């Protein structure tokens, strides 16, 4: 099968490194810095130059990157694309250690709408941000941590003890999903076993670990599936397919006349209403600051901002061959036939006829395959950051993304060629005149 090896390599690398939102940002920073993007701090003065490329790291789990054309024209449309860095998983609670009969366990809570039973019986590990004691109380030391091997698992109950398991079992999040971290000796049972492990890993005292944001992640890597590698099975395809494509497109675009910008937001899976989420005013402020730094007056800034367009890039549902009746009767995308334009009159997906027509014309001009996705009329479906972001920045927005099977499973399935179609479209959106 022929496909864009570089873009698939980029996706696989992002999935392997992006085991937490902080890991996604670390990988994004590496790719942007290698491509010559300069880092800006929101707390410092900016001196933007035409023809240059920049990025802003926001709290370590959200990132913005933008390019200013060397022939910047204030009358040119600002073109933006946004995706998210988080995914449904388990997060570790404070005071996590407990044990039962010598099984060392940790206390977790679910993050987002995960399919719980897909997490059972797998090798799992932990990654995220840890805050350590420091001399300056207002500047604790922040460490991005990732365990180097599987250290957790959540075992199923044997069928002999649950004869109805194949009829469907509801799992209790406080009882059935507590991971096992080790088998403890008598001496270890009264210890903070997991916290001591973290302290040893970081070479600090347990008391120096003040807080953390740690995700439980599946350690399995992405792989091709199918006789001719037509599919990809992987953790975290929602939404690292989009994050990877956006990074490649902003790096490879060569637009000379305008501003292109990508935003990779955290916290989409829990509603986006945070300082790192698309429901914050950060994107609105970012645009104002960029334009004011390019010597536009207030009237020109307002005009430029509201002439912008944004792609909300997140995954879509593909038709499941064993459950075809779950899809809409006339809009049912399948894997391998191109990315999806996602529509909903409820605006759970940002639906705008003019913006969608723009997407269609770019695809048709560049021969990029696309499909349409709409939920069945009797299914509520999900939502994305697009509608949320557009309430704070009321511009043209359209939702797009690659179709998946098993969305929100610990492993999801996509068509290999769909990633290439998504990347090619976003690049064309950034470069088309």
Tab-separated table of C-alpha atoms in Angstrom:
chain	number	residue	atom	x	y	z
A	1	UNK	CA	0.000	0.000	0.000
A	2	UNK	CA	1.258	3.505	-0.841
A	3	UNK	CA	0.996	6.175	1.835
A	4	UNK	CA	2.921	9.132	3.208
A	5	UNK	CA	5.549	7.380	5.310
A	6	UNK	CA	6.759	10.607	6.923
A	7	UNK	CA	3.318	11.567	8.201
A	8	UNK	CA	2.671	8.081	9.547
A	9	UNK	CA	6.107	8.132	11.223
A	10	UNK	CA	5.203	11.512	12.758
A	11	UNK	CA	1.907	10.110	14.040
A	12	UNK	CA	3.550	7.006	15.525
A	13	UNK	CA	6.187	9.152	17.227
A	14	UNK	CA	3.517	11.434	18.675
A	15	UNK	CA	1.521	8.472	20.013
A	16	UNK	CA	4.608	6.914	21.606
A	17	UNK	CA	5.694	10.164	23.269
A	18	UNK	CA	2.265	11.683	23.959
A	19	UNK	CA	1.201	9.458	26.839
A	20	UNK	CA	-0.006	12.520	28.770
A	21	UNK	CA	-0.848	16.078	27.676
A	22	UNK	CA	2.563	17.111	28.987
A	23	UNK	CA	4.212	14.481	26.790
A	24	UNK	CA	2.287	15.788	23.769
A	25	UNK	CA	3.634	19.277	24.427
A	26	UNK	CA	7.199	18.000	24.872
A	27	UNK	CA	7.009	16.233	21.510
A	28	UNK	CA	5.407	19.309	19.917
A	29	UNK	CA	8.142	21.566	21.235
A	30	UNK	CA	10.834	19.296	19.786
A	31	UNK	CA	9.227	19.314	16.355
A	32	UNK	CA	8.676	23.079	16.375
A	33	UNK	CA	12.159	23.927	17.631
A	34	UNK	CA	13.731	21.636	15.034
A	35	UNK	CA	11.754	23.516	12.364
A	36	UNK	CA	13.073	26.897	13.550
A	37	UNK	CA	10.123	28.154	15.615
A	38	UNK	CA	11.122	30.589	18.377
A	39	UNK	CA	9.553	30.342	21.831
A	40	UNK	CA	7.676	33.311	23.255
A	41	UNK	CA	6.622	33.805	26.872
A	42	UNK	CA	3.214	35.324	27.490
A	43	UNK	CA	4.691	37.054	30.515
A	44	UNK	CA	7.397	38.875	28.517
A	45	UNK	CA	7.464	41.552	25.828
A	46	UNK	CA	7.101	40.396	22.229
A	47	UNK	CA	8.839	41.800	19.167
A	48	UNK	CA	7.390	39.849	16.267
A	49	UNK	CA	9.002	39.955	12.839
A	50	UNK	CA	7.453	39.261	9.469
A	51	UNK	CA	8.663	36.000	7.951
A	52	UNK	CA	9.285	34.414	11.368
A	53	UNK	CA	7.740	31.449	13.245
A	54	UNK	CA	6.813	31.339	16.925
A	55	UNK	CA	5.247	29.180	19.654
A	56	UNK	CA	3.850	29.724	23.157
A	57	UNK	CA	3.790	26.928	25.759
A	58	UNK	CA	0.793	27.474	28.055
A	59	UNK	CA	1.077	25.657	31.427
A	60	UNK	CA	2.882	22.708	29.830
A	61	UNK	CA	-0.232	21.025	28.412
A	62	UNK	CA	-1.460	23.535	25.806
A	63	UNK	CA	0.595	25.061	23.006
A	64	UNK	CA	0.096	27.667	20.291
A	65	UNK	CA	2.273	27.956	17.187
A	66	UNK	CA	1.981	30.579	14.457
A	67	UNK	CA	3.722	31.918	11.377
A	68	UNK	CA	3.752	35.504	10.118
A	69	UNK	CA	4.182	35.801	6.347
A	70	UNK	CA	7.145	37.879	5.215
A	71	UNK	CA	4.740	39.857	2.987
A	72	UNK	CA	2.132	40.131	5.742
A	73	UNK	CA	-1.044	41.809	4.543
A	74	UNK	CA	-3.567	42.851	7.176
A	75	UNK	CA	-6.388	42.229	4.695
A	76	UNK	CA	-5.576	38.525	4.382
A	77	UNK	CA	-7.671	35.999	6.313
A	78	UNK	CA	-6.130	34.662	9.534
A	79	UNK	CA	-6.261	30.860	9.234
A	80	UNK	CA	-6.326	28.718	12.357
A	81	UNK	CA	-6.703	25.068	13.316
A	82	UNK	CA	-7.211	23.612	16.799
A	83	UNK	CA	-7.039	20.141	18.329
A	84	UNK	CA	-6.643	18.710	21.829
A	85	UNK	CA	-3.832	17.054	23.770
A	86	UNK	CA	-5.799	15.011	26.335
A	87	UNK	CA	-7.530	11.639	26.040
A	88	UNK	CA	-9.868	9.521	28.203
A	89	UNK	CA	-7.882	7.628	30.828
A	90	UNK	CA	-7.459	7.142	34.558
A	91	UNK	CA	-5.823	9.810	36.713
A	92	UNK	CA	-4.135	9.083	40.048
A	93	UNK	CA	-5.699	10.637	43.159
A	94	UNK	CA	-3.748	12.280	46.016
A	95	UNK	CA	-2.743	9.905	48.836
A	96	UNK	CA	-2.954	7.052	46.320
A	97	UNK	CA	-1.537	4.122	48.288
A	98	UNK	CA	-3.659	1.349	49.794
A	99	UNK	CA	-3.345	-2.433	49.980
A	100	UNK	CA	-5.551	-5.499	50.300
A	101	UNK	CA	-4.049	-8.762	51.526
A	102	UNK	CA	-0.616	-7.734	50.268
A	103	UNK	CA	-1.734	-6.436	46.868
A	104	UNK	CA	-0.339	-2.912	46.634
A	105	UNK	CA	-2.863	-0.711	44.836
A	106	UNK	CA	-3.355	2.932	43.926
A	107	UNK	CA	-6.507	5.033	44.046
A	108	UNK	CA	-7.621	6.423	40.677
A	109	UNK	CA	-10.484	8.345	39.109
A	110	UNK	CA	-11.702	8.298	35.527
A	111	UNK	CA	-10.899	11.208	33.232
A	112	UNK	CA	-13.300	11.720	30.334
A	113	UNK	CA	-15.617	9.155	28.777
A	114	UNK	CA	-13.390	6.103	28.559
A	115	UNK	CA	-14.589	2.586	27.649
A	116	UNK	CA	-13.598	1.090	30.977
A	117	UNK	CA	-13.431	-2.635	30.186
A	118	UNK	CA	-10.842	-2.072	27.439
A	119	UNK	CA	-8.359	-1.031	30.139
A	120	UNK	CA	-8.474	-4.402	31.914
A	121	UNK	CA	-5.670	-6.993	31.699
A	122	UNK	CA	-3.192	-4.652	30.003
A	123	UNK	CA	0.315	-3.493	30.923
A	124	UNK	CA	-0.108	0.077	32.171
A	125	UNK	CA	2.207	2.819	33.336
A	126	UNK	CA	2.098	6.419	34.600
A	127	UNK	CA	3.223	9.788	33.260
A	128	UNK	CA	2.576	13.454	33.878
A	129	UNK	CA	3.604	16.462	35.942
A	130	UNK	CA	4.953	16.348	39.506
A	131	UNK	CA	5.371	19.405	41.753
A	132	UNK	CA	8.300	19.249	44.199
A	133	UNK	CA	9.210	21.313	47.248
A	134	UNK	CA	11.488	24.294	46.590
A	135	UNK	CA	13.073	27.196	48.445
A	136	UNK	CA	10.667	29.672	46.822
A	137	UNK	CA	7.103	28.865	47.862
A	138	UNK	CA	5.745	30.575	44.734
A	139	UNK	CA	7.998	28.559	42.429
A	140	UNK	CA	7.760	24.828	43.248
A	141	UNK	CA	9.993	22.676	41.088
A	142	UNK	CA	7.985	21.109	38.237
A	143	UNK	CA	9.128	17.803	36.738
A	144	UNK	CA	7.680	15.995	33.736
A	145	UNK	CA	7.790	12.325	34.665
A	146	UNK	CA	7.247	9.077	32.783
A	147	UNK	CA	7.849	5.601	34.175
A	148	UNK	CA	10.169	3.615	31.919
A	149	UNK	CA	8.282	0.322	32.114
A	150	UNK	CA	4.800	-1.104	32.833
A	151	UNK	CA	4.134	-0.807	36.572
A	152	UNK	CA	0.352	-1.273	36.836
A	153	UNK	CA	-2.425	-3.569	35.712
A	154	UNK	CA	-6.181	-3.894	36.332
A	155	UNK	CA	-7.077	-7.606	36.241
A	156	UNK	CA	-10.444	-8.942	35.164
A	157	UNK	CA	-12.494	-11.190	37.414
A	158	UNK	CA	-12.369	-14.806	36.190
A	159	UNK	CA	-15.447	-16.080	34.370
A	160	UNK	CA	-15.769	-18.816	37.019
A	161	UNK	CA	-16.574	-16.090	39.569
A	162	UNK	CA	-18.779	-14.119	37.217
A	163	UNK	CA	-20.662	-16.491	34.925
A	164	UNK	CA	-22.664	-13.671	33.342
A	165	UNK	CA	-19.623	-11.662	32.264
A	166	UNK	CA	-20.337	-12.230	28.557
A	167	UNK	CA	-23.837	-10.844	28.982
A	168	UNK	CA	-22.354	-7.492	29.912
A	169	UNK	CA	-21.059	-6.259	33.265
A	170	UNK	CA	-21.198	-2.749	34.712
A	171	UNK	CA	-17.855	-1.830	36.287
A	172	UNK	CA	-17.787	0.344	39.394
A	173	UNK	CA	-15.104	3.024	39.046
A	174	UNK	CA	-14.245	3.029	42.747
A	175	UNK	CA	-14.150	-0.752	43.141
A	176	UNK	CA	-13.380	-2.512	39.875
A	177	UNK	CA	-10.765	-0.220	38.333
A	178	UNK	CA	-8.179	0.134	41.096
A	179	UNK	CA	-4.814	-0.868	39.562
A	180	UNK	CA	-2.381	-3.281	41.224
A	181	UNK	CA	1.092	-1.791	41.499
A	182	UNK	CA	2.951	-4.658	43.207
A	183	UNK	CA	2.830	-7.642	45.562
A	184	UNK	CA	3.923	-6.414	48.975
A	185	UNK	CA	5.845	-8.137	51.715
A	186	UNK	CA	4.630	-7.872	55.329
A	187	UNK	CA	7.115	-5.046	55.949
A	188	UNK	CA	5.922	-3.052	52.944
A	189	UNK	CA	2.212	-3.140	53.696
A	190	UNK	CA	2.247	-0.153	56.030
A	191	UNK	CA	4.315	1.990	53.684
A	192	UNK	CA	3.419	4.537	51.023
A	193	UNK	CA	4.695	2.087	48.443
A	194	UNK	CA	3.829	3.925	45.237
A	195	UNK	CA	4.825	7.319	46.632
A	196	UNK	CA	8.134	5.867	47.752
A	197	UNK	CA	8.636	4.502	44.250
A	198	UNK	CA	8.075	7.974	42.788
A	199	UNK	CA	10.442	9.535	45.324
A	200	UNK	CA	13.139	7.001	44.453
A	201	UNK	CA	12.633	7.654	40.738
A	202	UNK	CA	13.002	11.413	41.285
A	203	UNK	CA	15.749	11.072	43.910
A	204	UNK	CA	13.828	13.117	46.491
A	205	UNK	CA	12.132	12.435	49.833
A	206	UNK	CA	8.457	11.441	49.792
A	207	UNK	CA	7.659	14.608	51.744
A	208	UNK	CA	9.118	16.689	48.906
A	209	UNK	CA	6.412	15.502	46.499
A	210	UNK	CA	3.724	18.129	47.015
A	211	UNK	CA	1.268	17.258	44.241
A	212	UNK	CA	1.020	15.667	40.815
A	213	UNK	CA	-1.094	15.333	37.674
A	214	UNK	CA	-0.384	11.737	36.666
A	215	UNK	CA	-2.181	9.812	33.925
A	216	UNK	CA	-2.379	6.045	33.680
A	217	UNK	CA	-1.535	5.055	30.098
A	218	UNK	CA	-1.439	1.898	27.990
A	219	UNK	CA	2.172	1.007	27.203
A	220	UNK	CA	1.321	-0.780	23.949
A	221	UNK	CA	2.594	0.904	20.778
A	222	UNK	CA	0.804	1.688	17.491
A	223	UNK	CA	0.907	-0.903	14.725
A	224	UNK	CA	-0.414	-1.522	11.244
A	225	UNK	CA	-3.319	-3.924	10.813
A	226	UNK	CA	-4.470	-5.632	7.629
A	227	UNK	CA	-2.885	-7.722	4.893
A	228	UNK	CA	-1.783	-4.534	3.122
A	229	UNK	CA	-1.373	-2.281	6.188
A	230	UNK	CA	-4.598	-0.435	5.406
A	231	UNK	CA	-5.398	0.230	9.073
A	232	UNK	CA	-3.653	1.478	12.202
A	233	UNK	CA	-4.447	0.175	15.688
A	234	UNK	CA	-3.159	2.392	18.464
A	235	UNK	CA	-3.819	4.069	21.794
A	236	UNK	CA	-4.643	7.790	21.805
A	237	UNK	CA	-5.632	8.232	18.148
A	238	UNK	CA	-8.241	10.566	19.636
A	239	UNK	CA	-6.841	13.147	19.283
A	240	UNK	CA	-3.154	12.728	18.439
A	241	UNK	CA	-4.043	12.136	14.787
A	242	UNK	CA	-5.149	15.770	14.725
A	243	UNK	CA	-2.333	17.151	16.857
A	244	UNK	CA	0.303	15.509	14.666
A	245	UNK	CA	-1.313	16.671	11.411
A	246	UNK	CA	-1.596	20.254	12.691
A	247	UNK	CA	2.068	20.341	13.679
A	248	UNK	CA	3.182	19.026	10.291
A	249	UNK	CA	0.995	21.537	8.464
A	250	UNK	CA	2.142	24.609	10.430
A	251	UNK	CA	5.775	23.514	10.012
A	252	UNK	CA	5.512	22.866	6.267
A	253	UNK	CA	3.327	25.799	5.234
A	254	UNK	CA	4.970	28.550	3.170
A	255	UNK	CA	2.259	31.199	3.196
A	256	UNK	CA	3.769	34.633	2.563
A	257	UNK	CA	0.849	37.024	2.932
A	258	UNK	CA	-0.940	36.143	6.166
A	259	UNK	CA	-0.952	34.591	9.624
A	260	UNK	CA	-1.432	30.855	10.218
A	261	UNK	CA	-1.929	29.532	13.749
A	262	UNK	CA	-2.491	26.197	15.460
A	263	UNK	CA	-3.711	25.641	19.018
A	264	UNK	CA	-3.389	22.327	20.838
A	265	UNK	CA	-5.667	22.637	23.876
A	266	UNK	CA	-5.845	20.507	27.016
A	267	UNK	CA	-9.046	19.419	28.818
A	268	UNK	CA	-11.325	18.874	25.791
A	269	UNK	CA	-12.412	15.488	27.158
A	270	UNK	CA	-13.804	17.144	30.306
A	271	UNK	CA	-15.492	20.153	28.736
A	272	UNK	CA	-12.716	22.662	27.842
A	273	UNK	CA	-13.757	25.166	30.559
A	274	UNK	CA	-10.294	25.659	32.083
A	275	UNK	CA	-7.354	28.015	31.701
A	276	UNK	CA	-5.740	25.476	29.332
A	277	UNK	CA	-8.949	24.632	27.494
A	278	UNK	CA	-10.620	26.000	24.369
A	279	UNK	CA	-13.249	27.572	26.635
A	280	UNK	CA	-10.683	30.064	27.970
A	281	UNK	CA	-10.107	33.516	26.501
A	282	UNK	CA	-6.515	32.590	25.625
A	283	UNK	CA	-7.000	32.202	21.853
A	284	UNK	CA	-8.859	35.520	21.639
A	285	UNK	CA	-6.077	37.257	23.598
A	286	UNK	CA	-3.400	35.519	21.531
A	287	UNK	CA	-4.785	36.932	18.285
A	288	UNK	CA	-5.088	40.427	19.719
A	289	UNK	CA	-1.508	40.338	20.939
A	290	UNK	CA	-0.128	39.073	17.626
A	291	UNK	CA	-1.960	41.747	15.631
A	292	UNK	CA	-1.118	44.589	18.000
A	293	UNK	CA	2.540	43.533	17.804
A	294	UNK	CA	2.344	43.937	14.026
A	295	UNK	CA	1.384	47.607	14.480
A	296	UNK	CA	-2.307	47.352	13.665
A	297	UNK	CA	-4.588	49.866	15.331
A	298	UNK	CA	-7.651	48.832	17.333
A	299	UNK	CA	-10.036	49.147	14.395
A	300	UNK	CA	-7.743	47.058	12.191
A	301	UNK	CA	-7.322	44.426	14.910
A	302	UNK	CA	-11.087	44.021	15.258
A	303	UNK	CA	-11.523	43.746	11.487
A	304	UNK	CA	-8.709	41.202	11.126
A	305	UNK	CA	-9.878	39.020	14.013
A	306	UNK	CA	-13.429	38.697	12.750
A	307	UNK	CA	-12.288	37.904	9.213
A	308	UNK	CA	-10.554	34.762	10.521
A	309	UNK	CA	-11.500	31.101	10.011
A	310	UNK	CA	-10.768	28.095	12.203
A	311	UNK	CA	-10.746	24.335	11.735
A	312	UNK	CA	-11.754	22.345	14.819
A	313	UNK	CA	-9.867	19.113	14.204
A	314	UNK	CA	-11.003	16.053	16.147
A	315	UNK	CA	-11.837	12.456	15.275
A	316	UNK	CA	-15.158	11.268	13.824
A	317	UNK	CA	-17.092	8.002	14.022
A	318	UNK	CA	-16.602	5.547	11.198
A	319	UNK	CA	-19.210	2.986	10.221
A	320	UNK	CA	-18.773	-0.231	12.221
A	321	UNK	CA	-19.399	-3.227	9.917
A	322	UNK	CA	-21.050	-5.227	12.714
A	323	UNK	CA	-23.241	-2.328	13.846
A	324	UNK	CA	-24.040	-0.450	10.631
A	325	UNK	CA	-27.499	0.400	11.979
A	326	UNK	CA	-25.897	2.782	14.492
A	327	UNK	CA	-25.020	5.246	11.718
A	328	UNK	CA	-27.058	7.846	9.840
A	329	UNK	CA	-28.766	6.450	6.738
A	330	UNK	CA	-27.097	8.831	4.240
A	331	UNK	CA	-23.975	10.123	6.039
A	332	UNK	CA	-21.898	7.165	7.180
A	333	UNK	CA	-18.133	7.492	6.559
A	334	UNK	CA	-15.913	4.418	6.447
A	335	UNK	CA	-12.236	4.008	7.221
A	336	UNK	CA	-9.782	4.672	4.409
A	337	UNK	CA	-11.962	6.970	2.293
A	338	UNK	CA	-10.723	10.335	3.572
A	339	UNK	CA	-11.212	12.630	6.541
A	340	UNK	CA	-14.701	13.694	7.671
A	341	UNK	CA	-16.550	16.980	7.703
A	342	UNK	CA	-18.653	16.761	10.876
A	343	UNK	CA	-22.039	18.468	11.043
A	344	UNK	CA	-24.816	18.895	13.624
A	345	UNK	CA	-27.674	21.391	13.540
A	346	UNK	CA	-27.464	21.411	17.369
A	347	UNK	CA	-23.968	22.937	16.941
A	348	UNK	CA	-22.369	20.210	19.051
A	349	UNK	CA	-20.143	20.206	15.977
A	350	UNK	CA	-19.487	23.682	14.622
A	351	UNK	CA	-21.649	23.732	11.490
A	352	UNK	CA	-21.443	26.670	9.109
A	353	UNK	CA	-22.478	26.255	5.468
A	354	UNK	CA	-20.007	28.836	4.160
A	355	UNK	CA	-17.078	27.348	6.107
A	356	UNK	CA	-17.995	23.832	4.974
A	357	UNK	CA	-18.195	25.016	1.366
A	358	UNK	CA	-14.674	26.435	1.709
A	359	UNK	CA	-13.425	23.061	2.951
A	360	UNK	CA	-15.136	21.248	0.072
A	361	UNK	CA	-13.687	23.566	-2.568
A	362	UNK	CA	-10.151	23.225	-1.190
A	363	UNK	CA	-10.516	19.433	-1.232
A	364	UNK	CA	-11.911	19.345	-4.751
A	365	UNK	CA	-9.213	21.681	-6.080
A	366	UNK	CA	-6.429	19.589	-4.526
A	367	UNK	CA	-8.070	16.168	-5.089
A	368	UNK	CA	-8.151	15.382	-1.353
A	369	UNK	CA	-10.706	12.706	-0.345
A	370	UNK	CA	-13.314	13.702	2.247
A	371	UNK	CA	-16.569	12.340	3.657
A	372	UNK	CA	-19.532	13.718	5.607
A	373	UNK	CA	-20.507	12.676	9.126
A	374	UNK	CA	-23.815	13.399	10.841
A	375	UNK	CA	-25.224	11.497	13.819
A	376	UNK	CA	-28.423	9.463	13.580
A	377	UNK	CA	-31.363	11.674	14.495
A	378	UNK	CA	-32.092	9.561	17.579
A	379	UNK	CA	-28.488	9.568	18.889
A	380	UNK	CA	-27.090	12.471	20.905
A	381	UNK	CA	-23.466	11.935	19.867
A	382	UNK	CA	-20.481	13.855	21.164
A	383	UNK	CA	-19.112	17.366	20.800
A	384	UNK	CA	-15.813	19.104	20.185
A	385	UNK	CA	-13.929	22.249	21.102
A	386	UNK	CA	-15.074	24.043	17.930
A	387	UNK	CA	-18.429	25.281	19.155
A	388	UNK	CA	-16.961	26.189	22.545
A	389	UNK	CA	-14.100	28.226	21.079
A	390	UNK	CA	-16.409	30.034	18.641
A	391	UNK	CA	-18.555	31.419	21.469
A	392	UNK	CA	-15.505	33.440	22.550
A	393	UNK	CA	-14.276	34.151	19.030
A	394	UNK	CA	-17.351	34.234	16.747
A	395	UNK	CA	-15.742	33.448	13.407
A	396	UNK	CA	-16.238	30.822	10.694
A	397	UNK	CA	-15.537	27.377	12.229
A	398	UNK	CA	-15.920	23.880	10.804
A	399	UNK	CA	-15.332	20.516	12.512
A	400	UNK	CA	-13.251	17.906	10.683
A	401	UNK	CA	-11.261	14.781	11.596
A	402	UNK	CA	-10.326	11.229	10.646
A	403	UNK	CA	-12.976	8.522	11.170
A	404	UNK	CA	-12.284	5.940	13.889
A	405	UNK	CA	-13.696	2.685	15.141
A	406	UNK	CA	-13.651	2.000	18.900
A	407	UNK	CA	-13.387	5.696	19.799
A	408	UNK	CA	-12.468	6.133	23.496
A	409	UNK	CA	-11.252	2.546	23.767
A	410	UNK	CA	-7.755	2.062	25.122
A	411	UNK	CA	-6.889	1.121	21.501
A	412	UNK	CA	-8.661	2.709	18.555
A	413	UNK	CA	-8.682	1.863	14.838
A	414	UNK	CA	-8.252	4.138	11.816
A	415	UNK	CA	-7.566	3.954	8.088
A	416	UNK	CA	-3.906	4.562	7.215
A	417	UNK	CA	-4.643	6.814	4.223
A	418	UNK	CA	-7.004	9.034	6.216
A	419	UNK	CA	-4.096	10.563	8.127
A	420	UNK	CA	-2.496	11.617	4.862
A	421	UNK	CA	-5.773	13.143	3.642
A	422	UNK	CA	-6.147	15.107	6.887
A	423	UNK	CA	-2.599	16.464	6.733
A	424	UNK	CA	-2.847	17.367	3.038
A	425	UNK	CA	-6.078	19.255	3.620
A	426	UNK	CA	-4.788	21.285	6.591
A	427	UNK	CA	-1.628	22.144	4.643
A	428	UNK	CA	-3.753	23.237	1.672
A	429	UNK	CA	-5.968	25.305	3.995
A	430	UNK	CA	-2.855	27.092	5.257
A	431	UNK	CA	-1.325	27.683	1.815
A	432	UNK	CA	-4.209	28.072	-0.685
A	433	UNK	CA	-4.485	31.573	-2.187
